[in-house]
mmCIF file of C-alpha atoms in Angstrom:
data_model
loop_
_atom_site.group_PDB
_atom_site.id
_atom_site.type_symbol
_atom_site.label_atom_id
_atom_site.label_comp_id
_atom_site.label_asym_id
_atom_site.label_seq_id
_atom_site.Cartn_x
_atom_site.Cartn_y
_atom_site.Cartn_z
ATOM 1 C CA UNK S 852 -50.622 42.845 -84.305
ATOM 2 C CA UNK S 853 -52.433 46.324 -82.397
ATOM 3 C CA UNK S 854 -50.439 45.431 -78.895
ATOM 4 C CA UNK S 855 -47.999 43.895 -80.623
ATOM 5 C CA UNK S 856 -46.496 47.124 -82.225
ATOM 6 C CA UNK S 857 -48.280 49.784 -80.247
ATOM 7 C CA UNK S 858 -47.289 48.547 -76.846
ATOM 8 C CA UNK S 859 -44.612 46.939 -76.566
ATOM 9 C CA UNK S 860 -41.397 48.465 -76.888
ATOM 10 C CA UNK S 861 -38.520 47.098 -79.252
ATOM 11 C CA UNK S 862 -37.936 46.824 -82.955
ATOM 12 C CA UNK S 863 -37.646 43.222 -84.108
ATOM 13 C CA UNK S 864 -34.864 41.869 -85.812
ATOM 14 C CA UNK S 865 -35.444 39.507 -88.107
ATOM 15 C CA UNK S 866 -33.001 35.495 -89.542
ATOM 16 C CA UNK S 867 -34.261 34.853 -92.237
ATOM 17 C CA UNK S 868 -32.441 31.153 -92.401
ATOM 18 C CA UNK S 869 -33.428 28.753 -95.852
ATOM 19 C CA UNK S 870 -31.918 25.610 -97.419
ATOM 20 C CA UNK S 871 -32.396 24.157 -100.951
ATOM 21 C CA UNK S 872 -32.670 20.946 -101.478
ATOM 22 C CA UNK S 873 -32.608 19.081 -104.794
ATOM 23 C CA UNK S 874 -32.864 19.366 -107.961
ATOM 24 C CA UNK S 875 -34.434 20.466 -110.997
ATOM 25 C CA UNK S 876 -37.404 20.069 -111.241
ATOM 26 C CA UNK S 877 -37.635 18.927 -107.820
ATOM 27 C CA UNK S 878 -36.156 21.466 -105.765
ATOM 28 C CA UNK S 879 -37.492 22.473 -102.153
ATOM 29 C CA UNK S 880 -36.488 25.886 -100.644
ATOM 30 C CA UNK S 881 -36.790 26.054 -96.406
ATOM 31 C CA UNK S 882 -36.779 29.112 -95.439
ATOM 32 C CA UNK S 883 -37.798 30.057 -91.852
ATOM 33 C CA UNK S 884 -37.766 33.829 -89.634
ATOM 34 C CA UNK S 885 -36.657 34.214 -86.634
ATOM 35 C CA UNK S 886 -37.180 37.161 -84.156
ATOM 36 C CA UNK S 887 -35.186 38.177 -81.956
ATOM 37 C CA UNK S 888 -35.168 42.053 -79.690
ATOM 38 C CA UNK S 889 -38.395 41.659 -78.388
ATOM 39 C CA UNK S 890 -41.359 40.264 -76.009
ATOM 40 C CA UNK S 891 -41.694 36.015 -76.992
ATOM 41 C CA UNK S 892 -44.974 36.221 -77.890
ATOM 42 C CA UNK S 893 -44.571 39.242 -80.540
ATOM 43 C CA UNK S 894 -44.931 38.042 -84.320
ATOM 44 C CA UNK S 895 -45.146 39.954 -87.538
ATOM 45 C CA UNK S 896 -45.968 38.583 -91.366
ATOM 46 C CA UNK S 897 -42.913 39.531 -93.138
ATOM 47 C CA UNK S 898 -42.797 39.386 -97.122
ATOM 48 C CA UNK S 899 -39.567 36.895 -98.338
ATOM 49 C CA UNK S 900 -38.650 37.620 -102.578
ATOM 50 C CA UNK S 901 -37.395 34.004 -104.014
ATOM 51 C CA UNK S 902 -35.377 35.260 -107.382
ATOM 52 C CA UNK S 903 -35.369 33.019 -110.603
ATOM 53 C CA UNK S 904 -31.920 32.045 -112.801
ATOM 54 C CA UNK S 905 -34.756 34.072 -115.822
ATOM 55 C CA UNK S 906 -35.252 37.347 -113.607
ATOM 56 C CA UNK S 907 -38.829 35.512 -112.107
ATOM 57 C CA UNK S 908 -39.363 36.274 -109.159
ATOM 58 C CA UNK S 909 -42.062 35.059 -106.693
ATOM 59 C CA UNK S 910 -43.195 36.287 -103.146
ATOM 60 C CA UNK S 911 -44.597 34.372 -99.955
ATOM 61 C CA UNK S 912 -45.184 35.795 -96.796
ATOM 62 C CA UNK S 913 -43.516 34.057 -93.320
ATOM 63 C CA UNK S 914 -44.858 34.799 -89.828
ATOM 64 C CA UNK S 915 -42.057 35.502 -88.862
ATOM 65 C CA UNK S 916 -41.853 34.737 -84.447
ATOM 66 C CA UNK S 917 -39.148 33.440 -81.767
ATOM 67 C CA UNK S 918 -39.925 30.322 -82.329
ATOM 68 C CA UNK S 919 -41.302 30.212 -85.643
ATOM 69 C CA UNK S 920 -41.084 26.841 -87.373
ATOM 70 C CA UNK S 921 -40.308 26.320 -90.482
ATOM 71 C CA UNK S 922 -41.775 26.374 -93.930
ATOM 72 C CA UNK S 923 -41.721 23.886 -97.279
ATOM 73 C CA UNK S 924 -42.039 24.875 -100.834
ATOM 74 C CA UNK S 925 -41.162 23.154 -103.899
ATOM 75 C CA UNK S 926 -39.885 24.532 -107.095
ATOM 76 C CA UNK S 927 -38.725 23.918 -110.330
ATOM 77 C CA UNK S 928 -35.161 25.044 -110.225
ATOM 78 C CA UNK S 929 -33.092 26.095 -107.764
ATOM 79 C CA UNK S 930 -33.244 29.608 -106.467
ATOM 80 C CA UNK S 931 -30.858 32.883 -107.556
ATOM 81 C CA UNK S 932 -31.592 34.333 -104.265
ATOM 82 C CA UNK S 933 -33.883 34.360 -101.863
ATOM 83 C CA UNK S 934 -34.519 37.665 -100.136
ATOM 84 C CA UNK S 935 -35.934 38.700 -96.680
ATOM 85 C CA UNK S 936 -37.864 42.404 -97.534
ATOM 86 C CA UNK S 937 -36.105 43.503 -99.587
ATOM 87 C CA UNK S 938 -37.958 46.925 -99.581
ATOM 88 C CA UNK S 939 -37.898 47.357 -96.212
ATOM 89 C CA UNK S 940 -42.478 46.813 -95.658
ATOM 90 C CA UNK S 941 -41.670 45.775 -92.699
ATOM 91 C CA UNK S 942 -40.403 47.946 -89.661
ATOM 92 C CA UNK S 943 -37.358 46.001 -87.883
ATOM 93 C CA UNK S 944 -33.785 46.500 -87.636
ATOM 94 C CA UNK S 945 -30.531 45.294 -89.276
ATOM 95 C CA UNK S 946 -29.416 41.447 -88.787
ATOM 96 C CA UNK S 947 -25.492 41.130 -87.374
#
């Protein structure tokens, strides 16, 4: 962690890729966080907030890297929104 953030240059851009399949009560949400703008071996953990229709939310932490593996979560309902670090708790550049 220290070496990646302190000794290397650059601030990562992190792209959230998400896909929802299935119908309630058997919904599968696949999420992946990919980095760019930093060295290839850079990785960090980022919060992903899953907002549901009744105002409920769930936060999961994903490892973000240039070769991040997708993570599949089982949900009872389809999410309304899937947000990458909505509180800006991780130093990143905006993804455009």
